[in-house]
Short mmCIF file of C-alpha atoms in Angstrom, two decimals:
data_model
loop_
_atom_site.label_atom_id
_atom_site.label_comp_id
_atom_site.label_asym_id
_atom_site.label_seq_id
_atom_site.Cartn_x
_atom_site.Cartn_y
_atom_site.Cartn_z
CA UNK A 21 20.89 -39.51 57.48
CA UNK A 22 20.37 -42.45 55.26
CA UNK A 23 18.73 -42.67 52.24
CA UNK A 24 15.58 -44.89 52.26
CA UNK A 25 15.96 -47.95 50.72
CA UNK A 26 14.23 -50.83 49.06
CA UNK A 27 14.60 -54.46 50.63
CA UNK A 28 17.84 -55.53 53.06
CA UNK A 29 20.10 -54.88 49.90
CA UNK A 30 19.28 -51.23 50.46
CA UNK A 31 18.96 -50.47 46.13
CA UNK A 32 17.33 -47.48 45.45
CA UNK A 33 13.80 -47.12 44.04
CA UNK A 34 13.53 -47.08 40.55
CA UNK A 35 11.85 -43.95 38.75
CA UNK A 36 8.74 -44.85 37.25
CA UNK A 37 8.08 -45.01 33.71
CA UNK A 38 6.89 -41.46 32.04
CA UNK A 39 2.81 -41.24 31.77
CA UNK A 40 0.24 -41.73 34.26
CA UNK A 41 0.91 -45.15 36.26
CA UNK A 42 3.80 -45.87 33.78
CA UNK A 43 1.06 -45.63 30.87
CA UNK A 44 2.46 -44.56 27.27
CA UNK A 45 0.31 -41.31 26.88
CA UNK A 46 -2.36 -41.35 24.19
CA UNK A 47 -2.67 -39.83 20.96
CA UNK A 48 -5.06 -37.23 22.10
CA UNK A 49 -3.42 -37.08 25.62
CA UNK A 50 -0.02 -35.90 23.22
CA UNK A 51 -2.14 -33.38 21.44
CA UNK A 52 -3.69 -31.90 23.70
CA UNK A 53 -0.24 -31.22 25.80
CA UNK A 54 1.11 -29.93 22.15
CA UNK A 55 -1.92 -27.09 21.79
CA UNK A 56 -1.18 -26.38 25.47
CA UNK A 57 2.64 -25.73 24.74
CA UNK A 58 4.34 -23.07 23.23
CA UNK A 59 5.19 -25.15 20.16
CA UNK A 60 1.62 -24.57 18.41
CA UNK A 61 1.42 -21.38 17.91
CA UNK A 62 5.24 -21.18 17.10
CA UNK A 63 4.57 -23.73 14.12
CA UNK A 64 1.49 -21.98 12.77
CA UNK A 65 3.97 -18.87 13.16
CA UNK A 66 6.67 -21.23 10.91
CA UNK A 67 3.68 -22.06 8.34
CA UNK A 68 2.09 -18.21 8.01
CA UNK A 69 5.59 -16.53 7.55
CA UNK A 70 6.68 -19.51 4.81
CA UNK A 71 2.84 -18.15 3.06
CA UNK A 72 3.59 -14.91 3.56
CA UNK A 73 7.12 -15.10 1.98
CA UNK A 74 5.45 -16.13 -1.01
CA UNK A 75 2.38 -14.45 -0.99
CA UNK A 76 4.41 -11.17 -0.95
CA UNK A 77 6.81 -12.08 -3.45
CA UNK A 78 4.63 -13.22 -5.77
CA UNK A 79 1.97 -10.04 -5.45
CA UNK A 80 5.08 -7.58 -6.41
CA UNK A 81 6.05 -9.71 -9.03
CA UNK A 82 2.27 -10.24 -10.50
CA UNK A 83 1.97 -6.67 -10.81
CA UNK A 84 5.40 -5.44 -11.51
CA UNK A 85 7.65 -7.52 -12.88
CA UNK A 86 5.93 -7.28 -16.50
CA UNK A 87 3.91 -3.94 -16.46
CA UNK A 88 1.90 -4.29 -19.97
CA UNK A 89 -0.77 -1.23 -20.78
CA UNK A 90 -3.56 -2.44 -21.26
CA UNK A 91 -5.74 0.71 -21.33
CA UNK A 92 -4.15 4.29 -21.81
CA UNK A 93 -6.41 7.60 -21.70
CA UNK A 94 -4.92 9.82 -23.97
CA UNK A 95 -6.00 13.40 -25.67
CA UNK A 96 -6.21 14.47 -29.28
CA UNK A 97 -6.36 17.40 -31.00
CA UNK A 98 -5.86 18.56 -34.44
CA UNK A 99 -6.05 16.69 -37.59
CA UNK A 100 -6.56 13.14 -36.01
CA UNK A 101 -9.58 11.94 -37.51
CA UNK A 102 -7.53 11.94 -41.68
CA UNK A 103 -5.88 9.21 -43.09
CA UNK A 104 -2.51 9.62 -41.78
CA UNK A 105 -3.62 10.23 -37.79
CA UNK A 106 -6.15 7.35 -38.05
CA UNK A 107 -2.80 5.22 -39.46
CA UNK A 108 -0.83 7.06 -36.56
CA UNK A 109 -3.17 5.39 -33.57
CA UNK A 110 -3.29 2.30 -35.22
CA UNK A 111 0.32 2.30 -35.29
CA UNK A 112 0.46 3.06 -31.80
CA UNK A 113 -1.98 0.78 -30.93
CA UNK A 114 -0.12 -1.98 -32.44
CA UNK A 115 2.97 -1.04 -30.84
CA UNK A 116 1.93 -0.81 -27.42
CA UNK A 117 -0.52 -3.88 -27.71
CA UNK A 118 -2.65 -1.73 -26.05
CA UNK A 119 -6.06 0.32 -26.51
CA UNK A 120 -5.90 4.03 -26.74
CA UNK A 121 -8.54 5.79 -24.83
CA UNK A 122 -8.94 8.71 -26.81
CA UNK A 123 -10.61 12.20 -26.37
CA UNK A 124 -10.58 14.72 -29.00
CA UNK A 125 -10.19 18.33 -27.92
CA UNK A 126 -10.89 21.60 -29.62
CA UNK A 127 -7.46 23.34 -28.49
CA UNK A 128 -4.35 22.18 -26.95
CA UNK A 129 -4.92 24.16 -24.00
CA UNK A 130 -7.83 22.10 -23.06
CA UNK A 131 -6.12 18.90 -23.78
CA UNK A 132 -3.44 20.11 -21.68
CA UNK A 133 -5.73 20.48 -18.70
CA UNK A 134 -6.97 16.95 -19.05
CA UNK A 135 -3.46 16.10 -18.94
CA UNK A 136 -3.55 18.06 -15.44
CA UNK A 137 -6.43 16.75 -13.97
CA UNK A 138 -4.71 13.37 -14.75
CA UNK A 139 -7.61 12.31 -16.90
CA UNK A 140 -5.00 11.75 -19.76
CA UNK A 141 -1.46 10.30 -19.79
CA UNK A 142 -0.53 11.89 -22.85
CA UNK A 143 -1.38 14.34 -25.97
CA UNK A 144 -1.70 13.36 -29.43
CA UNK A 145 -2.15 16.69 -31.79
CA UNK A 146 -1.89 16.19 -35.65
CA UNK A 147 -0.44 18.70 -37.90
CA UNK A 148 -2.34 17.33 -41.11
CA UNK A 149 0.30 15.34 -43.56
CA UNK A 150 3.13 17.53 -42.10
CA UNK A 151 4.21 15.96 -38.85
CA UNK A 152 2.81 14.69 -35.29
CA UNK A 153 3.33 16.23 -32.13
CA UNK A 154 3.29 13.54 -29.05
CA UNK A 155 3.26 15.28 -25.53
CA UNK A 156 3.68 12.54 -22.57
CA UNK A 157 3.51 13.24 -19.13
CA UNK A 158 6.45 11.84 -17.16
CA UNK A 159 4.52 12.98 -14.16
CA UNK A 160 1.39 11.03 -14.62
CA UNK A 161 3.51 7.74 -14.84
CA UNK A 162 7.09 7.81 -15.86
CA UNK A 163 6.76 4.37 -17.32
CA UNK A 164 3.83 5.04 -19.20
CA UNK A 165 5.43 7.87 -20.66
CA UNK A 166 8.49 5.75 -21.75
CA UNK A 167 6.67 3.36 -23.55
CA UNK A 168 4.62 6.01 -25.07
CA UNK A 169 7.41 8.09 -26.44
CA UNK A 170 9.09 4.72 -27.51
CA UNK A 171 6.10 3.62 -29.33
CA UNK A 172 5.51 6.81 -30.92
CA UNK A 173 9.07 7.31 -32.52
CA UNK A 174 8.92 3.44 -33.36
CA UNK A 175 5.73 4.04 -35.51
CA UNK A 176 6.59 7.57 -37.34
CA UNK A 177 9.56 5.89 -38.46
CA UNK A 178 7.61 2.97 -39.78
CA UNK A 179 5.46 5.59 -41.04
CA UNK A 180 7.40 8.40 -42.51
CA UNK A 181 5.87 10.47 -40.36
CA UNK A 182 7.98 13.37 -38.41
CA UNK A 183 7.01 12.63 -34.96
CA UNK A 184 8.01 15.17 -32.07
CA UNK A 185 7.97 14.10 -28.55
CA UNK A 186 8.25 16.19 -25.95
CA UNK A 187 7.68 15.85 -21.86
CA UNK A 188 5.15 18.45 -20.57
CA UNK A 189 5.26 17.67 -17.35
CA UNK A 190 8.81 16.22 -16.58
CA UNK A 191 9.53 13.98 -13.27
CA UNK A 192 11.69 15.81 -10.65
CA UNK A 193 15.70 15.66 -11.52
CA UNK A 194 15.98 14.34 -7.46
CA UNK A 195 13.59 11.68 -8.93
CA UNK A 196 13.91 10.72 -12.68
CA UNK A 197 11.75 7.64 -12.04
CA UNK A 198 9.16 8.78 -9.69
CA UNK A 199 9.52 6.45 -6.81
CA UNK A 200 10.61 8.41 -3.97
CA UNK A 201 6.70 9.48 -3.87
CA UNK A 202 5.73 5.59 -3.41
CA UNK A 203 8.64 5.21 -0.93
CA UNK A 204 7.14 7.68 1.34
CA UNK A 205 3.57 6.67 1.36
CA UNK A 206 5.49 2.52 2.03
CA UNK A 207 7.07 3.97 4.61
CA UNK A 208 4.11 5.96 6.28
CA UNK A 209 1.48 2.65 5.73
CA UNK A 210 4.24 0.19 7.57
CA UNK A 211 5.51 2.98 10.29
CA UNK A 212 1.86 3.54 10.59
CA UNK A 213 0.60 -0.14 11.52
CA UNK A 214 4.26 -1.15 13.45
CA UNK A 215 3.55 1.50 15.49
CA UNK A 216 0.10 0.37 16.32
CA UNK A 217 1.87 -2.89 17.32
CA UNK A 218 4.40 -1.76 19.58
CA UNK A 219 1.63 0.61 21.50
CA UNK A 220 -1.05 -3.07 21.82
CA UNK A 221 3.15 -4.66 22.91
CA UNK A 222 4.87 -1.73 25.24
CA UNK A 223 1.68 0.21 25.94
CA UNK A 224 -0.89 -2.59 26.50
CA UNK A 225 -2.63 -0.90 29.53
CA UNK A 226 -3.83 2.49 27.28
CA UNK A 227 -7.02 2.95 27.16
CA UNK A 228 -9.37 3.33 24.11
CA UNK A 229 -9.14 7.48 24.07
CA UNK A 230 -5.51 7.06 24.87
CA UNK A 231 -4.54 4.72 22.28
CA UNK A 232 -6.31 7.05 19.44
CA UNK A 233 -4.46 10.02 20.82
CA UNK A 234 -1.20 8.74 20.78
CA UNK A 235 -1.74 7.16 17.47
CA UNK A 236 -2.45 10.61 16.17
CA UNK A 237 0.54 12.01 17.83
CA UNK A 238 2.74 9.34 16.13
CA UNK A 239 1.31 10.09 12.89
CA UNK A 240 2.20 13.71 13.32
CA UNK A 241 5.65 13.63 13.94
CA UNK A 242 6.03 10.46 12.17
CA UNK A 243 4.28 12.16 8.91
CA UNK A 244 6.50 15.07 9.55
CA UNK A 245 10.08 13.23 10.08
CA UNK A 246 9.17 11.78 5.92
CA UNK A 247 8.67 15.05 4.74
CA UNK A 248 11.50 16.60 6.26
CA UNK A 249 14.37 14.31 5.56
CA UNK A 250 13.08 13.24 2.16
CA UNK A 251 13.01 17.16 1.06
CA UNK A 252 14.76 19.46 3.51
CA UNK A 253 17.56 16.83 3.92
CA UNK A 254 17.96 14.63 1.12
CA UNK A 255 16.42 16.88 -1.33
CA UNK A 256 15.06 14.19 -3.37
CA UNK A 257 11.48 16.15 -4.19
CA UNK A 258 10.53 19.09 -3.79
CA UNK A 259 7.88 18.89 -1.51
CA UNK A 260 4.34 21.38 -1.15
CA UNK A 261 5.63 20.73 2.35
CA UNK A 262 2.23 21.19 4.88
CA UNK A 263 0.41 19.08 2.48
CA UNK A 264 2.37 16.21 1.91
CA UNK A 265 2.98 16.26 5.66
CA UNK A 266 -0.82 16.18 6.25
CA UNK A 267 -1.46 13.24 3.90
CA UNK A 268 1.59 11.16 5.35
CA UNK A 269 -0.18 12.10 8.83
CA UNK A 270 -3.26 11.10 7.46
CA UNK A 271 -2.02 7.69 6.11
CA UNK A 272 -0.07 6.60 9.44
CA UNK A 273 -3.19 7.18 11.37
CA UNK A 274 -5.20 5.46 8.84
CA UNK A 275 -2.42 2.46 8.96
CA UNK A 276 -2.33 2.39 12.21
CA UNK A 277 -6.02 2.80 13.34
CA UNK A 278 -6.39 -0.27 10.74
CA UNK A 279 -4.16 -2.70 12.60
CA UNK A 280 -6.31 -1.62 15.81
CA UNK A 281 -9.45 -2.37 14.10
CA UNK A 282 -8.22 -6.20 13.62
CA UNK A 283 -6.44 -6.44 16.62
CA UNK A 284 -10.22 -5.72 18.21
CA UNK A 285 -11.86 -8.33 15.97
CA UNK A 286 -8.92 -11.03 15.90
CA UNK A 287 -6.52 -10.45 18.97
CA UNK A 288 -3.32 -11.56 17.95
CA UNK A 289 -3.78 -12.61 14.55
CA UNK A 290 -4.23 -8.80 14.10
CA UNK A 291 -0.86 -8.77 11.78
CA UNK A 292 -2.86 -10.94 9.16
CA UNK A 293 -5.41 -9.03 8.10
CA UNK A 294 -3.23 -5.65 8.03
CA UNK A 295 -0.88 -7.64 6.06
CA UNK A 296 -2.50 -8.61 3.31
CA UNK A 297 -4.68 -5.61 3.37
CA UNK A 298 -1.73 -2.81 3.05
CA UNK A 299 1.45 -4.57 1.86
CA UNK A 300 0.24 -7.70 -0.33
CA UNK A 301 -3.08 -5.98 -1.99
CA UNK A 302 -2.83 -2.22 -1.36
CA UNK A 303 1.28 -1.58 -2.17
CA UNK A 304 1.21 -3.61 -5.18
CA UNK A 305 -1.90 -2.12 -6.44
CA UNK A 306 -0.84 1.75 -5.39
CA UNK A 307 0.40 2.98 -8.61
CA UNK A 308 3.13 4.29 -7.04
CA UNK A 309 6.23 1.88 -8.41
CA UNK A 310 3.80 1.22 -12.03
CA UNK A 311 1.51 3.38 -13.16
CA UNK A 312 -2.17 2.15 -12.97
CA UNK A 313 -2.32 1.89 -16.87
CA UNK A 314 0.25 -0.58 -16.83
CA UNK A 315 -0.96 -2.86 -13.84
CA UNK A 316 -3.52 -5.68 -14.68
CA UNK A 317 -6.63 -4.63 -14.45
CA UNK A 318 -8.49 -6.06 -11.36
CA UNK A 319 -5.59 -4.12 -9.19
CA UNK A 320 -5.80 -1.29 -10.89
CA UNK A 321 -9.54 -0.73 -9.80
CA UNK A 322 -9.14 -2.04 -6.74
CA UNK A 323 -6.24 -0.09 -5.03
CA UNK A 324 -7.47 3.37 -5.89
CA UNK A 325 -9.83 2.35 -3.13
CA UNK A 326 -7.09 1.20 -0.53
CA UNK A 327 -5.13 3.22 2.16
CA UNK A 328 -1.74 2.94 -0.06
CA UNK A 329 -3.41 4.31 -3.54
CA UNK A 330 -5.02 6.53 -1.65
CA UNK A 331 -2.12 8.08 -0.17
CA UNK A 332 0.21 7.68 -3.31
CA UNK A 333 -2.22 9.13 -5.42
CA UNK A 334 -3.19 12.21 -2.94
CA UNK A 335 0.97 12.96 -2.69
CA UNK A 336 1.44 12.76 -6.53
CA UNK A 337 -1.38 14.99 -6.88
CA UNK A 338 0.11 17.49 -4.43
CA UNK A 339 3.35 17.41 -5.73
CA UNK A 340 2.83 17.78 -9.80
CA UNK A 341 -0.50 19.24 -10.41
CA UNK A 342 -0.50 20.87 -6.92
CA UNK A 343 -3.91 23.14 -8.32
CA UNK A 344 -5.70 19.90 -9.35
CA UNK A 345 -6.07 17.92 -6.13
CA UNK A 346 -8.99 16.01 -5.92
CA UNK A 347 -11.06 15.30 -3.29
CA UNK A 348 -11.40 11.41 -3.73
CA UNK A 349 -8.09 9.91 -2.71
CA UNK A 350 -8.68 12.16 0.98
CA UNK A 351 -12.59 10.69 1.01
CA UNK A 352 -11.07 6.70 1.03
CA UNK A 353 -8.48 8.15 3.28
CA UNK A 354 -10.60 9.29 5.92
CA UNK A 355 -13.41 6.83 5.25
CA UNK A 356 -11.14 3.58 6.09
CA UNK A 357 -9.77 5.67 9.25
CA UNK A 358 -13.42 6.37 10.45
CA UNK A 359 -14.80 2.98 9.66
CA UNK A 360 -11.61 1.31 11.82
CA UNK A 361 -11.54 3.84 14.48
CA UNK A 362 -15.77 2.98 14.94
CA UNK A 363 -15.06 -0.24 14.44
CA UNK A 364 -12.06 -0.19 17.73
CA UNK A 365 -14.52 2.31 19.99
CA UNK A 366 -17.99 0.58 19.58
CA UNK A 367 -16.33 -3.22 20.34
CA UNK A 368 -13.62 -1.55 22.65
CA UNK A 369 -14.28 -3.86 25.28
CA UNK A 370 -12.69 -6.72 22.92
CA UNK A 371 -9.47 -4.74 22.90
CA UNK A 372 -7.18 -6.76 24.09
CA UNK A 373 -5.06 -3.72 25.78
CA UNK A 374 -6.61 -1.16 28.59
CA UNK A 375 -6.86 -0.62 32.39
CA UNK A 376 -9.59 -0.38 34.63
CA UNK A 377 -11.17 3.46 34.77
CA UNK A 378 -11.96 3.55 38.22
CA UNK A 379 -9.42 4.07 41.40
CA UNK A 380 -7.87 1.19 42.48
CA UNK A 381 -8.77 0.50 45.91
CA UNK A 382 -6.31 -0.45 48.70
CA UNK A 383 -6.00 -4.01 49.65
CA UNK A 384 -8.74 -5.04 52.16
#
């Protein structure tokens, strides 16, 4: 058949012109086809990652790049208060550009447990005019120890004082620096949160009691694979294995139960909040890659009450001064996993995942 054509000379008809009646579209008519298009959110996507970039580079390198103490806690016992210890601090003092925190002790024993409940970084006991003895803990913070020792050979030279250092509580020889124990509370905060996302991305349809349980069963064997190929494979540190399997449990859940919380309150935007909550604020601020002494002061406070301090702490605490746990680190632990998990259950219905409860029924 033949196509239709326009007049005797049989030309086709000439497409009209793009836009309503061959109009050019509008300004708003443009923008509002843009916010109903794909390309919106993929350039706010373009702008938050290009933020994020240098948000995160620029929190690591804020608090580690430079670690300065600022304030260490330290213990003192003998002859400190004559001439030559007060001349001794000082010294030190100067050297570090620091302030010395210091707590005198009747014995060494006692100092020794202050060093063990981590309420010192280091010991400080005077032998009159003879000579100093200066006990760090490599433990507590292996770069706070390091500058310690440093400082204190640096100053009984300048002194002409016989200064003996000595490590009472040495660092692991499968980890001289004391960062596998940050590297497994990193990897149990992001494993935790990913694998909230990929149950709200492969598992939408869970419901609320579903979604907690399998979170929990992620944690488990998630806490569990850490443990066992950091220690029983690698052999990188000795682990108190049932309890640092527990608290990397205990921080996945917390991770992950986190990213559900904000996925409830802000749908997809979920990843920002849990972003700058656990990798830009609480990793930096964990203690585990720079000791707290050494970080600048507002994150040193602040990320002893965070998910990642929390869990570094908790671990370092099981793994060096395994009879002085405390109880703290486990209480912000918990606390941020019951506040998010309330949070998800009482505004459940917000969830953006789930299934109706009831039987389907069959098509009418």
């Amino acid at each position: 058949m033949d196509e239709p054509s326009d007049g005797p000379s049989g030309a086709q008809r000439t497409p009209p012109p793009h836009g309503a009646h061959g109009r050019v579209p509008s300004g708003r008519e443009r923008w509002r086809a843009f916010k109903e298009s794909p390309f919106l959110p993929a350039t706010v996507l373009v702008l938050i990652l290009a933020a994020a970039a240098g948000l995160f580079a620029g929190s690591y390198t804020y608090s580690m790049a430079d670690p300065t103490p600022r304030h260490v806690p330290a213990a003192v016992v003998g002859a400190h208060d004559s001439a030559r210890g007060r001349a001794f601090v000082d010294g030190m003092e100067q050297a570090l550009d620091a302030t010395l925190a210091l707590t005198s002790y009747d014995t060494y024993a006692e100092a020794k447990e202050s060093v063990d409940e981590q309420r010192a970084f280091a010991i400080l006991d005077v032998h009159g005019r003879e000579r100093v003895t200066l006990s760090v803990s490599g433990a507590s913070g292996a770069s706070v120890a390091q500058l310690l020792a440093e400082a204190g050979e640096s100053v009984g030279q300048k002194l002409r004082i016989p200064v003996t250092v000595r490590d009472v509580t040495p660092m692991q020889p499968g980890d001289p620096r004391g960062l596998a124990i940050f590297y497994i509370s990193l990897a149990a905060v992001i494993i935790g949160f990913v694998g909230a996302i990929q149950l709200s991305v492969h598992a939408r349809s869970l419901n609320p009691l579903e979604r907690v349980g399998f979170t929990v069963a992620y944690a488990l064997l998630g806490g569990f694979a850490i443990a066992a190929v950091v220690d029983w494979w690698l052999g990188a540190v000795d682990l108190p294995f049932v309890a640092s399997w527990l608290i990397l449990a205990l921080t996945m859940f917390t991770s992950g139960m986190v990213f559900t919380m904000f996925n409830t309150l802000f749908g997809r935007w979920a990843m920002l909040p849990t972003w700058g909550l656990m990798v830009l604020l609480g990793n930096p601020s964990s203690g585990g890659a720079v000791s707290w002494p050494l970080l600048p002061s507002p994150l040193g406070a602040i990320g002893q009450w965070l998910p990642p301090g929390a869990s570094v702490n908790a671990q370092h605490t099981a793994v060096y001064f395994g009879g002085h746990q405390h109880v703290f680190p486990f209480l912000v632990l918990a606390g941020w996993a019951l506040v998010s998990s309330g949070v998800f259950w009482f505004w459940r219905h917000r969830h953006p995942g789930g299934r109706p409860v009831g039987p389907a029924h069959a098509a009418e």
